[in-house]
Amino acid sequence: MKKKVAVLLVAAMTLGLVACGSSADQAENQTEDAAVQTEAAEETVEGNNELHKIGVMVYNLTDEEVLDRKKYLEGYIEDCFDVDFIYSAAIESEEDALTFIQNVADAGAEGIISFNTHDIEKEVELCEANEIYYMMGSETIHEDKFNAVCDNPWFLGVVGPGEEAEYNAGVEMAQYFLDQDYGKNYFILLGGAPIGNEMHRQRAMGILDTFAASAGVEFPEETEAISASGEITHLEIGEYTLCLVPGYVQIPDVAEKAAAEYAEDQYDCVISVYNGSVLADELKGAHVGIVDCFSEQNMLYFNNDQLDYVTGKYGSIIGPSFAAMYNAITGHADMLREDGKAFQITQGFWTSTDKEDYEKKYMVASSVEIQAYNYEDLRNVCVEFNENATLDDLKALAEAYTYEDVCARRGIE
């Protein structure tokens, strides 16, 4: 078994708390808590000789957010629970998704945590055929798609921002830029909005609706239709000029077209509904805002004055998603049903608009020593370790995702 908990958690917890400025008393208390945590983890390791295998379906193995989650699951959770994660390569099509599900089912996986779905009905159907569980780990799907699978007992549910929070992320980012009055010309990256990515679609609609409201005029068509266009689009809305660029710039052909389009005009601002860092060199000199994650790379962009605004998630935010899956694969799937249906749990974003605030939050988000969702947090909502754990407990933990919530849990002032 690849387990190595031991005293590392204790020593690292103390170091992390001191580094983040908490008091000596707080550090001492947290060290005692970590000792209890370590002892429990060691008992788990010693008491199990067989690992539970869980497939993890992702869209890109080089993406910063994917890597942060992978580091948390493989570098922390695997050391504290009797589990082994099997990662997919980049899932780019429904065929890729179904092939991965079948392969990991054949390899003995008991569940799939998905961060990338193409046809959730087909994916859940295949999981049902193989009697393995499926859930969305930190995503947003359209309500109709959720309703299509929510009665299937092999579909556990969705943890993520939800449509309203995704939309508001776009609204708040666009409004911030308008309030700063950085300029009138905007280069807007729409990502997967035109091809069914519900998160990107909602964010894009929020951005466009905010420009329309600020200008006091309406677009010639609904913003939902505009965000669904698969072509580069130029729009005038009041005093603002917008260039809308669909597609993922991680794809070389898309990046080439986007860079060429950007070079044709002088854009004051760049707003992206996802990580567009592939274009970082081309975008130097512009004010940039993104919906992404609290990664080391984004901290470097802030420090180099290449980033003005980021709203997004952090690696260990997926801890409660793992706890939900762990409950299911250890025989407690029934505790996850709400009136016989799959659960929907809300987790939102952290936001920073300057490098000092970003660095403060990054230290908590990325620290192996602190862990926003640590072993003890998760153990308390897993029936295997706490027979009184309920879905409401899991929801409460997941929904305590904010920076302030994490600092309160970890005793950081």
PDB file of N, CA and C in Angstrom, residues 299-355:
ATOM      1  N   MET A 299      -0.337  33.382  -9.217  1.00  0.00           N
ATOM      2  CA  MET A 299       0.359  34.269  -8.291  1.00  0.00           C
ATOM      3  C   MET A 299       1.520  34.963  -9.006  1.00  0.00           C
ATOM      4  N   LEU A 300       2.238  34.235  -9.851  1.00  0.00           N
ATOM      5  CA  LEU A 300       3.332  34.834 -10.618  1.00  0.00           C
ATOM      6  C   LEU A 300       2.811  35.912 -11.556  1.00  0.00           C
ATOM      7  N   TYR A 301       1.646  35.660 -12.169  1.00  0.00           N
ATOM      8  CA  TYR A 301       1.062  36.674 -13.045  1.00  0.00           C
ATOM      9  C   TYR A 301       0.693  37.938 -12.263  1.00  0.00           C
ATOM     10  N   PHE A 302       0.148  37.765 -11.073  1.00  0.00           N
ATOM     11  CA  PHE A 302      -0.161  38.925 -10.228  1.00  0.00           C
ATOM     12  C   PHE A 302       1.123  39.699  -9.898  1.00  0.00           C
ATOM     13  N   ASN A 303       2.165  38.969  -9.511  1.00  0.00           N
ATOM     14  CA  ASN A 303       3.427  39.611  -9.131  1.00  0.00           C
ATOM     15  C   ASN A 303       4.076  40.325 -10.309  1.00  0.00           C
ATOM     16  N   ASN A 304       3.817  39.852 -11.525  1.00  0.00           N
ATOM     17  CA  ASN A 304       4.389  40.469 -12.728  1.00  0.00           C
ATOM     18  C   ASN A 304       3.448  41.502 -13.352  1.00  0.00           C
ATOM     19  N   ASP A 305       2.384  41.853 -12.618  1.00  0.00           N
ATOM     20  CA  ASP A 305       1.393  42.826 -13.102  1.00  0.00           C
ATOM     21  C   ASP A 305       0.748  42.392 -14.411  1.00  0.00           C
ATOM     22  N   GLN A 306       0.562  41.080 -14.573  1.00  0.00           N
ATOM     23  CA  GLN A 306      -0.104  40.537 -15.759  1.00  0.00           C
ATOM     24  C   GLN A 306      -1.519  40.061 -15.445  1.00  0.00           C
ATOM     25  N   LEU A 307      -1.940  40.240 -14.211  1.00  0.00           N
ATOM     26  CA  LEU A 307      -3.270  39.794 -13.798  1.00  0.00           C
ATOM     27  C   LEU A 307      -3.844  40.788 -12.808  1.00  0.00           C
ATOM     28  N   ASP A 308      -5.093  41.189 -13.049  1.00  0.00           N
ATOM     29  CA  ASP A 308      -5.751  42.177 -12.195  1.00  0.00           C
ATOM     30  C   ASP A 308      -6.865  41.585 -11.354  1.00  0.00           C
ATOM     31  N   TYR A 309      -7.381  40.442 -11.779  1.00  0.00           N
ATOM     32  CA  TYR A 309      -8.568  39.899 -11.118  1.00  0.00           C
ATOM     33  C   TYR A 309      -8.618  38.400 -11.364  1.00  0.00           C
ATOM     34  N   VAL A 310      -8.820  37.650 -10.296  1.00  0.00           N
ATOM     35  CA  VAL A 310      -9.051  36.215 -10.448  1.00  0.00           C
ATOM     36  C   VAL A 310     -10.154  35.791  -9.485  1.00  0.00           C
ATOM     37  N   THR A 311     -11.065  35.013  -9.984  1.00  0.00           N
ATOM     38  CA  THR A 311     -12.058  34.370  -9.129  1.00  0.00           C
ATOM     39  C   THR A 311     -12.038  32.895  -9.490  1.00  0.00           C
ATOM     40  N   GLY A 312     -12.061  32.039  -8.481  1.00  0.00           N
ATOM     41  CA  GLY A 312     -11.970  30.623  -8.793  1.00  0.00           C
ATOM     42  C   GLY A 312     -11.874  29.740  -7.571  1.00  0.00           C
ATOM     43  N   LYS A 313     -11.573  28.474  -7.824  1.00  0.00           N
ATOM     44  CA  LYS A 313     -11.533  27.452  -6.789  1.00  0.00           C
ATOM     45  C   LYS A 313     -10.089  27.191  -6.368  1.00  0.00           C
ATOM     46  N   TYR A 314      -9.924  26.252  -5.446  1.00  0.00           N
ATOM     47  CA  TYR A 314      -8.600  25.832  -4.997  1.00  0.00           C
ATOM     48  C   TYR A 314      -8.589  24.316  -4.911  1.00  0.00           C
ATOM     49  N   GLY A 315      -7.407  23.715  -4.917  1.00  0.00           N
ATOM     50  CA  GLY A 315      -7.286  22.274  -5.061  1.00  0.00           C
ATOM     51  C   GLY A 315      -8.081  21.451  -4.074  1.00  0.00           C
ATOM     52  N   SER A 316      -7.979  21.777  -2.784  1.00  0.00           N
ATOM     53  CA  SER A 316      -8.604  20.924  -1.766  1.00  0.00           C
ATOM     54  C   SER A 316     -10.089  21.188  -1.583  1.00  0.00           C
ATOM     55  N   ILE A 317     -10.665  22.087  -2.401  1.00  0.00           N
ATOM     56  CA  ILE A 317     -12.113  22.305  -2.317  1.00  0.00           C
ATOM     57  C   ILE A 317     -12.873  21.031  -2.662  1.00  0.00           C
ATOM     58  N   ILE A 318     -12.197  20.084  -3.322  1.00  0.00           N
ATOM     59  CA  ILE A 318     -12.856  18.838  -3.720  1.00  0.00           C
ATOM     60  C   ILE A 318     -12.877  17.795  -2.604  1.00  0.00           C
ATOM     61  N   GLY A 319     -12.374  18.149  -1.416  1.00  0.00           N
ATOM     62  CA  GLY A 319     -12.387  17.202  -0.307  1.00  0.00           C
ATOM     63  C   GLY A 319     -13.759  16.620  -0.001  1.00  0.00           C
ATOM     64  N   PRO A 320     -14.786  17.443   0.153  1.00  0.00           N
ATOM     65  CA  PRO A 320     -16.122  16.893   0.420  1.00  0.00           C
ATOM     66  C   PRO A 320     -16.650  16.019  -0.719  1.00  0.00           C
ATOM     67  N   SER A 321     -16.259  16.290  -1.953  1.00  0.00           N
ATOM     68  CA  SER A 321     -16.655  15.421  -3.066  1.00  0.00           C
ATOM     69  C   SER A 321     -16.070  14.027  -2.869  1.00  0.00           C
ATOM     70  N   PHE A 322     -14.803  13.985  -2.467  1.00  0.00           N
ATOM     71  CA  PHE A 322     -14.203  12.690  -2.172  1.00  0.00           C
ATOM     72  C   PHE A 322     -14.948  11.998  -1.035  1.00  0.00           C
ATOM     73  N   ALA A 323     -15.301  12.747   0.013  1.00  0.00           N
ATOM     74  CA  ALA A 323     -16.001  12.148   1.151  1.00  0.00           C
ATOM     75  C   ALA A 323     -17.331  11.538   0.716  1.00  0.00           C
ATOM     76  N   ALA A 324     -18.030  12.207  -0.191  1.00  0.00           N
ATOM     77  CA  ALA A 324     -19.288  11.656  -0.703  1.00  0.00           C
ATOM     78  C   ALA A 324     -19.036  10.334  -1.410  1.00  0.00           C
ATOM     79  N   MET A 325     -18.037  10.302  -2.295  1.00  0.00           N
ATOM     80  CA  MET A 325     -17.719   9.067  -3.002  1.00  0.00           C
ATOM     81  C   MET A 325     -17.263   7.977  -2.034  1.00  0.00           C
ATOM     82  N   TYR A 326     -16.480   8.354  -1.039  1.00  0.00           N
ATOM     83  CA  TYR A 326     -15.980   7.358  -0.079  1.00  0.00           C
ATOM     84  C   TYR A 326     -17.148   6.728   0.682  1.00  0.00           C
ATOM     85  N   ASN A 327     -18.122   7.537   1.046  1.00  0.00           N
ATOM     86  CA  ASN A 327     -19.306   6.981   1.714  1.00  0.00           C
ATOM     87  C   ASN A 327     -19.989   5.951   0.815  1.00  0.00           C
ATOM     88  N   ALA A 328     -20.111   6.258  -0.461  1.00  0.00           N
ATOM     89  CA  ALA A 328     -20.797   5.349  -1.379  1.00  0.00           C
ATOM     90  C   ALA A 328     -20.045   4.038  -1.536  1.00  0.00           C
ATOM     91  N   ILE A 329     -18.740   4.099  -1.766  1.00  0.00           N
ATOM     92  CA  ILE A 329     -17.988   2.880  -2.059  1.00  0.00           C
ATOM     93  C   ILE A 329     -17.716   2.032  -0.817  1.00  0.00           C
ATOM     94  N   THR A 330     -17.977   2.604   0.355  1.00  0.00           N
ATOM     95  CA  THR A 330     -17.839   1.809   1.585  1.00  0.00           C
ATOM     96  C   THR A 330     -19.190   1.322   2.094  1.00  0.00           C
ATOM     97  N   GLY A 331     -20.214   1.395   1.233  1.00  0.00           N
ATOM     98  CA  GLY A 331     -21.500   0.798   1.563  1.00  0.00           C
ATOM     99  C   GLY A 331     -22.525   1.709   2.169  1.00  0.00           C
ATOM    100  N   HIS A 332     -22.341   3.021   2.031  1.00  0.00           N
ATOM    101  CA  HIS A 332     -23.256   3.968   2.672  1.00  0.00           C
ATOM    102  C   HIS A 332     -23.865   4.941   1.661  1.00  0.00           C
ATOM    103  N   ALA A 333     -24.125   4.455   0.457  1.00  0.00           N
ATOM    104  CA  ALA A 333     -24.691   5.321  -0.585  1.00  0.00           C
ATOM    105  C   ALA A 333     -26.079   5.839  -0.203  1.00  0.00           C
ATOM    106  N   ASP A 334     -26.806   5.074   0.582  1.00  0.00           N
ATOM    107  CA  ASP A 334     -28.167   5.495   0.942  1.00  0.00           C
ATOM    108  C   ASP A 334     -28.178   6.810   1.704  1.00  0.00           C
ATOM    109  N   MET A 335     -27.136   7.097   2.473  1.00  0.00           N
ATOM    110  CA  MET A 335     -27.124   8.334   3.255  1.00  0.00           C
ATOM    111  C   MET A 335     -26.972   9.576   2.367  1.00  0.00           C
ATOM    112  N   LEU A 336     -26.661   9.360   1.090  1.00  0.00           N
ATOM    113  CA  LEU A 336     -26.460  10.467   0.173  1.00  0.00           C
ATOM    114  C   LEU A 336     -27.712  10.851  -0.609  1.00  0.00           C
ATOM    115  N   ARG A 337     -28.799  10.090  -0.460  1.00  0.00           N
ATOM    116  CA  ARG A 337     -30.009  10.373  -1.238  1.00  0.00           C
ATOM    117  C   ARG A 337     -30.893  11.401  -0.534  1.00  0.00           C
ATOM    118  N   GLU A 338     -31.514  12.259  -1.341  1.00  0.00           N
ATOM    119  CA  GLU A 338     -32.491  13.228  -0.846  1.00  0.00           C
ATOM    120  C   GLU A 338     -33.834  12.894  -1.470  1.00  0.00           C
ATOM    121  N   ASP A 339     -34.709  12.326  -0.674  1.00  0.00           N
ATOM    122  CA  ASP A 339     -35.998  11.857  -1.189  1.00  0.00           C
ATOM    123  C   ASP A 339     -35.793  10.919  -2.372  1.00  0.00           C
ATOM    124  N   GLY A 340     -34.781  10.078  -2.255  1.00  0.00           N
ATOM    125  CA  GLY A 340     -34.492   9.105  -3.294  1.00  0.00           C
ATOM    126  C   GLY A 340     -33.718   9.642  -4.475  1.00  0.00           C
ATOM    127  N   LYS A 341     -33.378  10.926  -4.465  1.00  0.00           N
ATOM    128  CA  LYS A 341     -32.689  11.549  -5.599  1.00  0.00           C
ATOM    129  C   LYS A 341     -31.244  11.888  -5.248  1.00  0.00           C
ATOM    130  N   ALA A 342     -30.449  12.142  -6.280  1.00  0.00           N
ATOM    131  CA  ALA A 342     -29.059  12.538  -6.099  1.00  0.00           C
ATOM    132  C   ALA A 342     -28.992  13.913  -5.433  1.00  0.00           C
ATOM    133  N   PHE A 343     -27.867  14.180  -4.772  1.00  0.00           N
ATOM    134  CA  PHE A 343     -27.704  15.452  -4.061  1.00  0.00           C
ATOM    135  C   PHE A 343     -27.177  16.543  -5.003  1.00  0.00           C
ATOM    136  N   GLN A 344     -27.416  17.775  -4.588  1.00  0.00           N
ATOM    137  CA  GLN A 344     -26.806  18.948  -5.201  1.00  0.00           C
ATOM    138  C   GLN A 344     -26.236  19.796  -4.078  1.00  0.00           C
ATOM    139  N   ILE A 345     -24.918  19.981  -4.080  1.00  0.00           N
ATOM    140  CA  ILE A 345     -24.230  20.711  -3.012  1.00  0.00           C
ATOM    141  C   ILE A 345     -23.507  21.903  -3.636  1.00  0.00           C
ATOM    142  N   THR A 346     -23.645  23.057  -3.004  1.00  0.00           N
ATOM    143  CA  THR A 346     -23.093  24.292  -3.556  1.00  0.00           C
ATOM    144  C   THR A 346     -21.763  24.660  -2.926  1.00  0.00           C
ATOM    145  N   GLN A 347     -20.791  24.926  -3.781  1.00  0.00           N
ATOM    146  CA  GLN A 347     -19.514  25.521  -3.384  1.00  0.00           C
ATOM    147  C   GLN A 347     -19.193  26.626  -4.385  1.00  0.00           C
ATOM    148  N   GLY A 348     -18.780  27.763  -3.888  1.00  0.00           N
ATOM    149  CA  GLY A 348     -18.512  28.891  -4.781  1.00  0.00           C
ATOM    150  C   GLY A 348     -17.038  29.168  -4.974  1.00  0.00           C
ATOM    151  N   PHE A 349     -16.708  30.456  -5.144  1.00  0.00           N
ATOM    152  CA  PHE A 349     -15.359  30.871  -5.530  1.00  0.00           C
ATOM    153  C   PHE A 349     -14.715  31.771  -4.474  1.00  0.00           C
ATOM    154  N   TRP A 350     -13.400  31.821  -4.527  1.00  0.00           N
ATOM    155  CA  TRP A 350     -12.642  32.874  -3.868  1.00  0.00           C
ATOM    156  C   TRP A 350     -12.288  33.914  -4.924  1.00  0.00           C
ATOM    157  N   THR A 351     -12.119  35.175  -4.502  1.00  0.00           N
ATOM    158  CA  THR A 351     -11.791  36.249  -5.438  1.00  0.00           C
ATOM    159  C   THR A 351     -10.678  37.123  -4.885  1.00  0.00           C
ATOM    160  N   SER A 352      -9.746  37.523  -5.753  1.00  0.00           N
ATOM    161  CA  SER A 352      -8.698  38.475  -5.379  1.00  0.00           C
ATOM    162  C   SER A 352      -8.540  39.511  -6.479  1.00  0.00           C
ATOM    163  N   THR A 353      -8.293  40.747  -6.069  1.00  0.00           N
ATOM    164  CA  THR A 353      -8.102  41.839  -7.026  1.00  0.00           C
ATOM    165  C   THR A 353      -6.752  42.531  -6.840  1.00  0.00           C
ATOM    166  N   ASP A 354      -5.887  41.994  -5.991  1.00  0.00           N
ATOM    167  CA  ASP A 354      -4.529  42.519  -5.859  1.00  0.00           C
ATOM    168  C   ASP A 354      -3.617  41.403  -5.381  1.00  0.00           C
ATOM    169  N   LYS A 355      -2.325  41.575  -5.571  1.00  0.00           N
ATOM    170  CA  LYS A 355      -1.379  40.486  -5.317  1.00  0.00           C
ATOM    171  C   LYS A 355      -1.235  40.174  -3.830  1.00  0.00           C
TER     172      LYS A 355
END
